[in-house]
XYZ file of C-alpha atoms in Angstrom:
738
model
C 99.360 41.988 98.321
C 102.214 40.970 96.035
C 103.404 42.611 92.818
C 101.199 40.388 90.643
C 98.034 41.283 92.588
C 99.009 44.955 92.484
C 99.410 44.886 88.679
C 96.093 43.082 88.301
C 94.426 45.694 90.519
C 95.767 48.488 88.336
C 94.295 46.767 85.290
C 90.881 46.594 86.955
C 91.145 50.249 87.942
C 91.852 51.246 84.336
C 88.806 49.266 83.202
C 86.612 51.171 85.664
C 88.111 54.435 84.424
C 87.383 53.565 80.796
C 83.813 52.598 81.649
C 83.260 55.736 83.716
C 84.566 58.348 81.271
C 81.894 58.003 78.531
C 79.181 58.054 81.193
C 80.623 61.256 82.630
C 80.649 62.817 79.161
C 77.000 61.839 78.666
C 76.177 63.370 82.050
C 77.878 66.631 81.107
C 75.900 66.790 77.870
C 72.674 66.118 79.753
C 73.519 68.817 82.295
C 74.162 71.241 79.438
C 70.730 70.481 77.954
C 69.089 70.933 81.350
C 70.879 74.261 81.765
C 69.585 75.512 78.433
C 66.025 74.481 79.329
C 66.368 76.320 82.659
C 67.429 79.450 80.774
C 64.522 79.057 78.344
C 62.066 78.622 81.202
C 63.416 81.688 83.029
C 63.115 83.820 79.896
C 59.520 82.670 79.363
C 58.696 83.484 83.000
C 60.091 87.001 82.591
C 58.020 87.543 79.449
C 54.814 86.296 81.108
C 55.607 88.387 84.186
C 55.363 91.516 82.068
C 51.645 90.918 81.471
C 49.602 93.399 83.526
C 47.301 90.695 84.970
C 50.018 88.110 85.620
C 50.096 86.477 89.065
C 52.999 84.641 90.633
C 50.909 81.647 91.759
C 49.555 80.835 88.292
C 52.982 81.145 86.674
C 54.510 79.026 89.439
C 52.007 76.233 88.795
C 52.670 76.291 85.055
C 56.437 76.339 85.535
C 56.582 73.697 88.265
C 58.340 76.136 90.606
C 57.530 77.810 93.893
C 56.124 81.330 94.160
C 59.439 82.404 95.724
C 61.290 81.207 92.615
C 58.947 83.201 90.378
C 59.312 86.375 92.453
C 63.080 86.023 92.326
C 62.874 86.176 88.514
C 60.097 88.802 88.338
C 60.268 90.984 91.487
C 57.218 93.002 90.384
C 55.053 89.929 91.093
C 55.924 89.981 94.800
C 52.920 90.395 97.118
C 52.581 94.043 98.134
C 52.713 94.737 101.879
C 50.153 97.012 103.489
C 50.926 100.707 103.525
C 53.184 101.565 106.390
C 54.145 97.975 107.125
C 57.838 97.342 107.556
C 59.511 96.065 104.423
C 60.829 92.549 104.483
C 64.600 92.289 104.146
C 65.673 91.399 100.605
C 66.479 87.822 99.760
C 70.178 87.605 98.949
C 71.271 84.792 96.698
C 74.828 83.829 97.527
C 76.839 82.066 94.862
C 79.574 79.627 95.849
C 82.913 81.342 96.356
C 85.056 81.132 93.272
C 88.102 78.994 94.024
C 90.526 81.325 92.279
C 89.083 84.289 94.106
C 89.320 82.475 97.409
C 93.023 81.923 96.831
C 93.781 85.537 96.164
C 95.825 87.433 98.846
C 94.384 89.778 101.429
C 91.653 92.202 100.169
C 91.001 90.287 96.850
C 87.312 91.476 96.605
C 86.707 95.049 95.627
C 84.104 96.900 97.640
C 81.205 98.294 95.655
C 80.386 101.927 96.139
C 76.907 103.094 96.961
C 74.789 104.307 94.098
C 75.747 107.924 93.378
C 73.516 110.744 94.512
C 71.930 112.471 91.504
C 73.075 115.800 92.952
C 76.569 114.618 93.876
C 78.061 117.284 91.639
C 76.839 119.972 94.023
C 79.489 121.566 96.200
C 76.965 122.834 98.725
C 78.142 121.291 101.989
C 74.908 121.795 103.876
C 72.865 120.411 101.006
C 75.066 117.329 100.665
C 74.860 116.556 104.360
C 71.115 117.121 104.380
C 70.665 114.626 101.552
C 72.777 112.045 103.373
C 70.849 112.570 106.599
C 67.601 112.047 104.722
C 68.976 108.887 103.112
C 70.087 107.273 106.356
C 68.276 108.723 109.363
C 65.168 106.592 108.863
C 67.030 103.502 107.773
C 66.001 103.955 104.141
C 68.893 101.965 102.711
C 69.503 101.960 98.980
C 70.059 98.244 98.531
C 70.808 98.300 94.830
C 74.403 97.235 94.222
C 75.675 97.830 90.733
C 77.595 95.092 88.937
C 78.201 91.654 90.383
C 75.957 90.476 93.232
C 78.104 90.580 96.328
C 78.718 87.267 98.017
C 77.679 87.067 101.633
C 80.490 87.990 104.006
C 78.501 88.184 107.214
C 80.068 85.839 109.706
C 77.303 84.178 111.716
C 77.462 84.455 115.450
C 78.115 81.172 117.241
C 74.651 81.332 118.712
C 73.180 81.197 115.213
C 75.668 78.739 113.761
C 74.515 75.590 115.448
C 76.359 73.366 117.908
C 80.114 73.731 118.311
C 80.715 70.166 117.110
C 79.515 71.255 113.637
C 82.582 73.458 113.272
C 85.582 72.525 111.173
C 88.320 70.739 113.055
C 91.718 72.206 112.284
C 94.623 69.830 111.661
C 97.205 69.077 114.340
C 100.845 68.076 114.158
C 101.153 64.299 114.651
C 102.622 63.200 117.934
C 106.115 61.812 118.261
C 108.619 61.154 115.509
C 106.064 61.496 112.703
C 105.284 65.097 113.652
C 108.914 65.896 114.407
C 109.700 64.819 110.837
C 107.685 67.771 109.551
C 110.260 70.196 110.916
C 112.693 70.309 108.049
C 113.450 72.333 104.943
C 112.648 71.093 101.466
C 115.764 69.553 99.988
C 117.394 71.697 97.303
C 114.805 74.477 97.564
C 115.649 77.970 98.816
C 114.819 81.573 97.912
C 117.749 83.082 96.035
C 118.197 86.328 94.160
C 117.519 85.905 90.426
C 120.432 86.421 88.053
C 118.334 87.918 85.246
C 116.200 90.987 84.637
C 112.530 90.655 83.783
C 111.576 91.444 80.190
C 109.538 94.607 79.752
C 106.159 94.387 78.025
C 104.534 97.106 75.977
C 101.302 98.259 77.630
C 98.126 99.889 76.349
C 95.158 101.202 78.316
C 91.638 100.808 76.950
C 88.277 102.142 78.097
C 85.878 99.669 76.507
C 82.906 101.909 77.310
C 84.203 104.884 75.283
C 86.667 103.102 72.995
C 89.574 105.370 74.013
C 92.951 103.611 73.650
C 96.216 105.059 75.005
C 99.712 103.652 74.607
C 103.218 105.050 74.418
C 102.775 105.890 70.760
C 99.585 107.908 71.019
C 95.858 108.085 71.706
C 92.936 107.090 69.527
C 89.267 106.183 69.741
C 88.223 102.742 68.546
C 84.932 101.303 67.369
C 84.676 98.194 69.563
C 81.143 97.094 68.690
C 80.102 94.793 71.536
C 83.686 94.708 72.883
C 84.139 91.001 72.301
C 87.664 89.572 72.390
C 87.720 89.459 68.594
C 86.587 93.077 68.268
C 89.123 94.304 70.838
C 92.084 92.436 69.313
C 91.170 93.534 65.796
C 90.615 97.189 66.696
C 93.622 97.560 69.018
C 96.171 96.012 66.667
C 94.854 98.000 63.716
C 96.277 101.022 65.571
C 98.878 99.833 68.084
C 102.049 97.908 67.199
C 102.496 94.211 67.924
C 105.032 95.154 70.630
C 102.064 96.008 72.870
C 101.694 92.768 74.820
C 99.426 93.858 77.638
C 96.058 95.604 77.292
C 94.680 96.949 80.570
C 90.934 97.564 80.588
C 90.336 100.720 82.634
C 86.536 100.789 82.397
C 83.652 98.936 80.812
C 84.314 95.394 82.088
C 83.508 93.807 78.710
C 83.613 90.299 80.233
C 80.446 91.144 82.185
C 78.329 92.016 79.148
C 75.508 89.535 78.778
C 76.049 88.285 82.333
C 72.267 88.177 82.853
C 72.233 85.096 80.629
C 74.385 83.163 83.079
C 73.698 81.839 86.546
C 77.150 82.793 87.826
C 79.368 85.698 86.862
C 82.312 83.358 86.360
C 80.368 81.594 83.578
C 79.843 84.925 81.804
C 83.565 85.659 82.050
C 84.443 82.210 80.668
C 82.036 82.691 77.755
C 83.629 86.051 76.920
C 87.191 84.702 77.120
C 86.307 81.751 74.906
C 84.456 83.725 72.268
C 85.368 83.568 68.562
C 88.797 84.930 67.618
C 90.020 86.832 64.561
C 91.755 84.813 61.884
C 95.259 83.847 62.891
C 94.684 84.230 66.651
C 94.632 81.340 69.127
C 94.570 80.956 72.899
C 98.142 81.271 74.058
C 99.729 77.879 74.612
C 103.452 78.406 74.135
C 104.299 79.766 77.572
C 103.881 77.973 80.888
C 104.026 74.302 81.802
C 100.365 73.615 81.059
C 99.787 74.402 77.374
C 95.995 74.488 77.803
C 95.915 76.899 80.740
C 95.835 80.110 78.713
C 93.207 82.087 80.647
C 92.525 82.916 84.277
C 88.743 82.776 84.664
C 88.200 85.189 87.549
C 84.773 86.786 88.108
C 86.089 90.331 88.527
C 89.676 90.531 87.277
C 90.113 87.864 84.610
C 93.222 87.429 82.496
C 92.974 86.386 78.872
C 96.060 85.330 76.927
C 96.220 84.941 73.164
C 98.832 84.693 70.449
C 99.078 85.309 66.730
C 101.599 83.104 65.020
C 104.655 82.135 67.015
C 105.885 85.580 68.033
C 102.993 87.895 68.928
C 101.563 87.456 72.421
C 99.025 89.580 74.221
C 97.104 89.713 77.487
C 93.852 91.488 78.295
C 93.658 92.300 82.009
C 91.702 94.516 84.363
C 93.440 97.514 85.911
C 91.291 96.692 88.945
C 94.030 94.258 89.961
C 96.097 97.334 90.828
C 93.618 99.940 92.023
C 90.119 101.305 91.567
C 90.567 103.872 88.762
C 87.656 105.910 90.153
C 86.595 107.089 86.716
C 90.085 108.086 85.563
C 90.534 108.136 81.798
C 93.081 105.826 80.128
C 95.668 108.622 79.814
C 95.568 109.244 83.559
C 95.795 105.526 84.293
C 98.828 105.250 82.020
C 100.373 108.255 83.804
C 99.799 106.419 87.105
C 101.854 103.450 85.887
C 104.604 105.810 84.729
C 104.649 107.506 88.157
C 104.677 104.090 89.817
C 107.747 103.019 87.834
C 109.544 106.306 88.572
C 108.788 106.106 92.297
C 110.034 102.506 92.563
C 113.149 103.363 90.601
C 113.811 106.334 92.906
C 113.937 104.102 96.014
C 116.672 101.901 94.539
C 114.629 99.156 92.958
C 117.074 99.488 90.102
C 115.841 96.479 88.118
C 112.180 97.392 88.492
C 109.894 96.084 85.780
C 106.138 96.540 86.118
C 104.742 93.060 85.590
C 101.176 92.009 84.828
C 99.865 92.025 88.401
C 100.894 93.641 91.693
C 101.544 90.206 93.227
C 103.988 89.269 90.443
C 105.655 92.672 90.706
C 105.879 92.474 94.492
C 107.504 89.071 94.538
C 109.973 89.998 91.815
C 110.995 93.180 93.637
C 111.401 91.264 96.899
C 113.533 88.577 95.257
C 116.025 91.283 94.263
C 116.569 92.236 97.910
C 117.826 88.750 98.912
C 121.401 88.985 100.237
C 124.176 87.841 97.903
C 127.305 89.038 99.688
C 129.574 86.126 100.542
C 129.447 85.339 104.239
C 126.197 87.242 104.819
C 123.525 85.372 106.704
C 121.084 83.702 104.331
C 123.337 84.476 101.361
C 122.715 80.872 100.317
C 118.988 81.620 100.261
C 116.041 81.442 102.654
C 115.042 77.779 103.094
C 111.540 76.694 102.106
C 109.610 74.757 104.743
C 108.524 71.164 104.278
C 105.300 70.560 102.380
C 103.689 69.359 105.643
C 104.426 72.652 107.433
C 103.277 74.676 104.427
C 100.056 72.658 104.303
C 99.503 73.195 108.036
C 99.921 76.956 107.686
C 97.620 76.992 104.670
C 94.891 75.303 106.731
C 95.374 77.203 110.009
C 96.493 80.762 109.156
C 93.667 83.001 107.940
C 93.977 86.377 106.235
C 92.279 89.671 107.063
C 89.401 89.861 109.519
C 86.014 90.325 107.842
C 83.086 90.466 110.235
C 79.692 92.170 110.333
C 78.293 92.460 113.867
C 74.516 92.631 113.897
C 71.691 92.876 116.456
C 71.186 91.656 119.104
C 74.934 91.986 119.742
C 74.563 95.699 118.939
C 71.453 97.946 119.099
C 68.945 98.085 116.263
C 69.725 101.790 115.915
C 73.039 103.457 116.712
C 73.960 107.114 117.327
C 76.384 107.389 114.404
C 78.630 105.740 111.818
C 82.426 106.115 111.727
C 84.996 104.379 109.523
C 88.693 104.356 110.439
C 91.265 102.581 108.282
C 94.902 101.672 108.966
C 96.795 103.118 105.993
C 99.533 100.974 104.402
C 99.135 98.770 107.455
C 101.032 95.636 106.421
C 104.286 97.616 106.133
C 104.193 98.039 109.915
C 104.300 94.260 110.426
C 107.231 93.305 108.195
C 110.093 94.328 110.490
C 110.563 90.847 111.955
C 109.700 87.494 110.401
C 110.528 83.871 111.085
C 113.525 82.488 109.196
C 115.075 79.050 108.991
C 113.461 75.794 110.050
C 111.046 76.275 112.958
C 111.457 74.547 116.287
C 108.556 72.492 117.614
C 107.284 73.577 121.029
C 104.986 70.925 122.489
C 102.704 71.532 125.461
C 105.222 69.802 127.714
C 108.133 71.799 126.306
C 106.290 75.078 126.798
C 105.324 74.164 130.368
C 108.976 73.429 131.144
C 110.062 76.936 130.111
C 110.623 79.731 132.588
C 108.121 82.575 132.551
C 110.640 84.764 130.719
C 111.271 82.070 128.107
C 107.531 81.654 127.576
C 107.121 85.410 127.114
C 110.023 85.536 124.663
C 108.564 82.617 122.712
C 105.191 84.332 122.335
C 106.814 87.591 121.221
C 108.991 85.795 118.658
C 107.719 84.803 115.193
C 105.532 81.819 116.049
C 102.303 79.952 115.320
C 100.431 78.177 118.142
C 97.733 75.589 118.631
C 95.846 76.795 121.693
C 92.863 76.006 123.881
C 91.109 79.284 124.673
C 88.701 80.153 127.474
C 86.956 83.526 127.333
C 86.396 85.328 130.681
C 82.849 84.837 131.949
C 82.141 88.586 132.147
C 83.571 89.407 128.704
C 81.333 91.887 126.825
C 83.466 93.055 123.892
C 84.407 91.642 120.462
C 86.141 88.312 119.941
C 89.945 88.310 119.936
C 91.053 85.069 118.280
C 89.954 83.421 115.029
C 88.326 80.016 115.239
C 87.186 77.578 112.522
C 83.675 78.579 111.590
C 80.755 76.230 110.899
C 79.755 75.342 107.387
C 81.658 76.830 104.489
C 82.904 79.959 106.242
C 86.603 80.086 106.994
C 86.848 81.872 110.332
C 84.786 83.615 112.964
C 85.651 85.271 116.277
C 83.990 83.742 119.369
C 83.067 86.332 121.988
C 80.673 84.639 124.466
C 81.846 84.812 128.059
C 82.879 81.414 129.455
C 83.182 79.725 126.060
C 86.119 77.360 125.415
C 87.427 76.476 121.948
C 90.564 75.172 120.253
C 92.251 76.981 117.382
C 95.557 78.077 115.843
C 96.818 81.664 116.061
C 99.998 83.636 115.569
C 102.106 84.830 118.470
C 100.894 88.426 118.018
C 97.260 87.434 118.565
C 98.003 85.063 121.437
C 99.940 87.874 123.120
C 97.046 90.264 122.584
C 94.564 87.804 124.098
C 96.725 87.361 127.198
C 97.654 91.040 127.591
C 94.612 92.893 126.218
C 93.592 96.156 127.968
C 90.267 94.821 129.260
C 90.692 91.344 130.800
C 93.172 88.538 130.065
C 91.904 85.450 128.273
C 92.978 82.010 129.460
C 95.323 80.419 126.917
C 96.658 76.857 127.049
C 99.476 76.028 124.638
C 98.921 72.646 122.972
C 101.610 72.757 120.271
C 103.533 75.339 118.330
C 106.098 76.396 115.762
C 108.834 78.817 116.842
C 111.155 80.480 114.322
C 114.371 82.396 114.641
C 113.634 86.094 114.243
C 114.987 87.768 111.113
C 114.125 90.623 108.765
C 113.760 89.133 105.248
C 110.946 91.559 104.341
C 112.228 94.721 106.014
C 114.350 96.157 103.190
C 111.638 95.424 100.626
C 108.799 96.952 102.640
C 110.925 99.968 103.628
C 111.503 100.829 99.973
C 107.816 100.370 99.200
C 106.901 102.595 102.136
C 109.237 105.324 100.856
C 107.704 105.097 97.383
C 104.193 105.223 98.885
C 105.002 108.276 100.997
C 106.676 110.050 98.076
C 103.686 109.503 95.786
C 101.220 110.648 98.456
C 103.252 113.806 99.064
C 103.411 114.535 95.333
C 99.659 113.983 95.009
C 99.044 116.500 97.799
C 101.300 119.190 96.334
C 101.096 118.815 92.542
C 99.375 121.666 90.729
C 98.152 119.610 87.763
C 94.922 117.773 88.499
C 95.675 114.849 86.184
C 99.088 114.309 87.773
C 97.593 114.602 91.249
C 95.175 111.818 90.428
C 97.878 109.759 88.708
C 100.153 109.952 91.774
C 97.258 109.108 94.055
C 96.442 106.018 91.971
C 100.137 105.085 91.836
C 100.353 105.212 95.644
C 97.467 102.741 95.793
C 99.318 100.528 93.336
C 102.292 100.490 95.728
C 99.915 99.422 98.480
C 98.682 96.582 96.239
C 102.260 95.499 95.539
C 102.880 95.165 99.284
C 99.503 93.625 100.067
C 99.416 91.063 97.281
C 103.163 90.525 97.343
C 102.828 89.279 100.909
C 99.933 87.107 99.778
C 102.125 85.355 97.197
C 104.360 84.041 99.979
C 101.385 82.058 101.294
C 101.595 79.803 98.230
C 98.097 78.383 98.071
C 97.663 75.025 96.346
C 98.103 75.659 92.624
C 94.868 75.683 90.636
C 95.278 75.357 86.874
C 92.377 76.555 84.736
C 91.784 75.949 81.072
C 89.216 75.624 78.315
C 88.537 73.204 75.476
C 86.411 73.540 72.374
C 83.315 71.370 72.058
C 83.474 68.617 69.483
C 81.149 67.919 66.599
C 77.514 68.119 67.603
C 78.405 69.722 70.921
C 80.273 66.667 72.203
C 82.172 67.394 75.399
C 85.902 66.727 74.898
C 87.944 64.607 77.260
C 89.303 66.704 80.121
C 92.916 66.524 81.305
C 93.593 63.922 84.001
C 92.491 65.140 87.417
C 90.490 68.076 86.032
C 86.890 68.842 86.867
C 84.368 70.647 84.695
C 83.554 74.177 85.888
C 81.458 75.602 83.043
C 80.030 74.976 79.609
C 78.945 77.331 76.822
C 77.726 76.775 73.266
C 81.319 76.455 72.067
C 83.631 75.619 74.987
C 83.969 73.892 78.331
C 86.132 75.274 81.115
C 87.916 73.182 83.700
C 90.186 73.468 86.691
C 92.673 71.151 88.333
C 94.168 71.266 91.824
C 97.846 70.481 91.424
C 98.754 70.796 95.090
C 101.802 72.642 96.348
C 104.412 73.301 93.700
C 108.147 73.306 94.409
C 108.187 77.080 94.569
C 111.451 78.605 95.740
C 109.568 81.673 97.000
C 106.986 79.809 99.114
C 107.095 81.286 102.621
C 103.633 80.987 104.201
C 105.258 81.598 107.593
C 105.896 85.219 106.541
C 102.375 85.838 105.253
C 100.864 84.191 108.343
C 102.951 86.380 110.647
C 101.937 89.601 108.914
C 98.256 88.658 108.846
C 98.257 87.694 112.518
C 99.942 90.947 113.554
C 97.516 92.974 111.433
C 94.483 91.265 112.990
C 95.893 91.935 116.463
C 96.480 95.594 115.570
C 92.786 95.955 114.660
C 92.148 95.383 118.360
C 94.993 97.314 119.997
C 98.118 98.963 118.591
C 100.495 101.820 119.387
C 100.179 104.778 117.015
C 102.736 107.399 116.004
C 100.914 109.993 118.168
C 102.163 110.658 121.712
C 100.096 111.107 124.857
C 100.888 114.698 125.998
C 100.757 113.688 129.670
C 102.812 110.489 129.631
C 104.817 110.918 126.437
C 103.985 107.328 125.507
C 102.439 106.281 122.189
C 98.655 106.577 122.066
C 96.869 103.233 121.808
C 94.159 102.704 119.218
C 91.970 99.848 118.043
C 88.596 98.248 118.675
C 89.337 97.431 122.327
C 89.866 101.142 122.974
C 86.286 101.868 121.907
C 83.170 101.207 124.015
C 81.762 97.695 124.224
C 78.856 97.278 121.841
C 80.031 100.073 119.536
C 81.876 97.940 116.961
C 79.714 97.298 113.890
C 82.153 95.702 111.444
C 85.744 94.826 110.576
C 87.120 94.822 107.031
C 90.800 93.760 106.929
C 92.406 97.014 108.156
C 89.261 99.034 108.847
C 86.982 99.389 111.867
C 83.373 100.572 111.621
C 81.934 101.874 114.864
C 79.013 103.851 116.262
C 81.314 105.733 118.669
C 83.122 108.961 117.684
C 86.827 108.357 116.991
C 89.453 111.012 117.710
C 92.693 109.121 117.094
C 95.287 111.470 115.627
C 96.552 110.491 112.184
C 100.320 110.864 111.893
C 100.695 109.689 108.299
C 102.810 106.672 109.263
C 102.072 103.125 108.069
C 99.525 101.517 110.362
C 98.051 104.780 111.704
C 94.262 104.976 111.744
C 92.773 107.451 109.257
C 89.172 108.635 109.511
C 87.555 107.888 106.125
C 83.824 108.105 106.805
C 81.585 109.857 109.318
C 77.870 110.363 109.838
C 77.331 111.698 113.400
C 73.599 111.135 113.405
C 71.370 108.168 114.172
C 71.518 105.175 111.850
C 69.777 101.857 111.498
C 72.364 99.155 112.163
C 73.225 97.261 108.959
C 72.227 93.597 108.971
C 73.367 92.607 105.485
C 76.411 93.281 103.384
C 74.326 95.375 100.982
C 73.255 97.622 103.839
C 76.828 97.747 105.134
C 78.293 98.847 101.795
C 75.536 101.402 101.341
C 76.394 102.982 104.701
C 80.094 102.779 103.909
C 79.597 104.769 100.706
C 77.281 107.288 102.332
C 79.663 107.734 105.269
C 82.528 108.552 102.919
C 80.363 110.977 100.957
C 79.318 112.703 104.170
C 82.898 113.072 105.351
C 84.004 114.441 101.978
C 81.091 116.895 102.086
C 82.353 118.253 105.409
C 85.583 119.305 103.734
C 83.902 121.137 100.835
């Protein structure tokens, strides 16, 4: 092909584009009409379902749907089982994972609590335990989950997932010079300490359920009506000054009102964000590279950004980004942010500014620990890896372990339920991280090493492509993540004799080889080996000190409001560490935005490369994958190392407690519990049917008992059942201390 043919080809491509765009707009309009008819049909079905003599089969015939579809809309029309017959498990409708949510750092999805006991206000310990026994002993799970339907998190066992060849195939480093070319730093890109201080933003805290608004200047109660964006902006700025630029919603979740009218929660959030605005207000477009990307449409913690004129800017955010307020009023939540700022200031984060989210705050605080002293190592900045290496880590380094282990791997009924959680766990895994450009270790290079060199390589910051063979007589949980079938990210093969290929960090590979039960066979196929450094140590040490200080204050303070405020602030510090580490992973950048419909509901032209994600009566929302940005703070090697070490520590880790006989640290983790007793993993928590007596020393990474029901349970098979037991287990444990 010569230059003339190339130019002609571009002309033809533009012609196809111009022909395709109006057809796509027509398709969008047609889809919108179909969506409205679906909503109309569903509403009519619900109305007809309220008739006393209505039957699901007749309505299904009239609607052109199946009986199952009708029952999903009108559960009362479900066929009634015979008295005493076992109830069928509920049908769980799983919505596709929101792309923004999927990119969030570790622990982005908040766990729903079980429905409260009507008598939960009672302080009678025996009565509370009796109620919990009655609720769980016969497997009578309360499957109602308030708020957003939880997306399925149950990782299927390989036996249920279909043949191994259906699994995702993880990328490999190309052989020879092409792959060797990946091992470089991005030219002109390094992490350096900023030479400016972040601007402070005035904050207000609003309970949209009660209308209570608190800011530095006072407290008032607002009439919010239906708590639309327009009503909130009008009411807040009738009382608070324009210097308030950030409104944290502490309760009420106004973006979820009317969610029953939408198929997905994200659509309800988008409709709320794009609702009518008061006169003079517009979606913010004067800050950021993409002028149209004013809002973050997230199903649980959205961010809306607006402006009035050229100078007044405001955000509406959820305080759930920082912590679960647990019913705290806005004044207590504001006090928590004040205590957070004071605690961070006290540990020598002298330029601390509380930013909009814990991830932004965490990265900013870390950036101010980068060495600047002339001659100090890395004083010129920490180099950013090549885009190829960052892409490889993005595809092959998972986050926290989330797994629900169900029968027949475990019994249908178990003798108890125990939850242990590693407190402030990630701080324990930030003492050593890979720095500089990694060295490639091929299979041949690894085989040529001495045994000591191989051991040192596995203990150093590293990331390995391995072929794994599980011992034939293995009867415990899986040790290494593997690409899961279908849309799931990772699962943990456990079947004796199985062989699979995956990527894993050095901490997990070491654990597999040296676990306390039986060594797994590991073959090194390729790998990345970094120089060991401590770029995160000073940052995490300060955060740990702030966390410990706030916890101690919460335990000793005589004022109940301040106790709660310090407790919430300590959880905010945990979020800063957790999500701060997640920001280093630098996922591909997803820009979201919205556009107003044209005359007659015409769908406007979307930005180049954008895809439609939602449509309402007034707006369309879109998103665009812009790939990896040239981010000077992109260090996925650090996030991957912390996540790998944390997953390994779920299985076996040294605690701060000492064995009285040997004087050595006591080991804890899933592999130190009986085979068949592990029921679930959730990032830093283990759920087991075996009693746990690990001593809690209060140090980061120690296991803390958070839930206990030492009586027989029905093993949870669904996430709804799991979260119900989780809530009941915590209630039972709290009741013991009454």
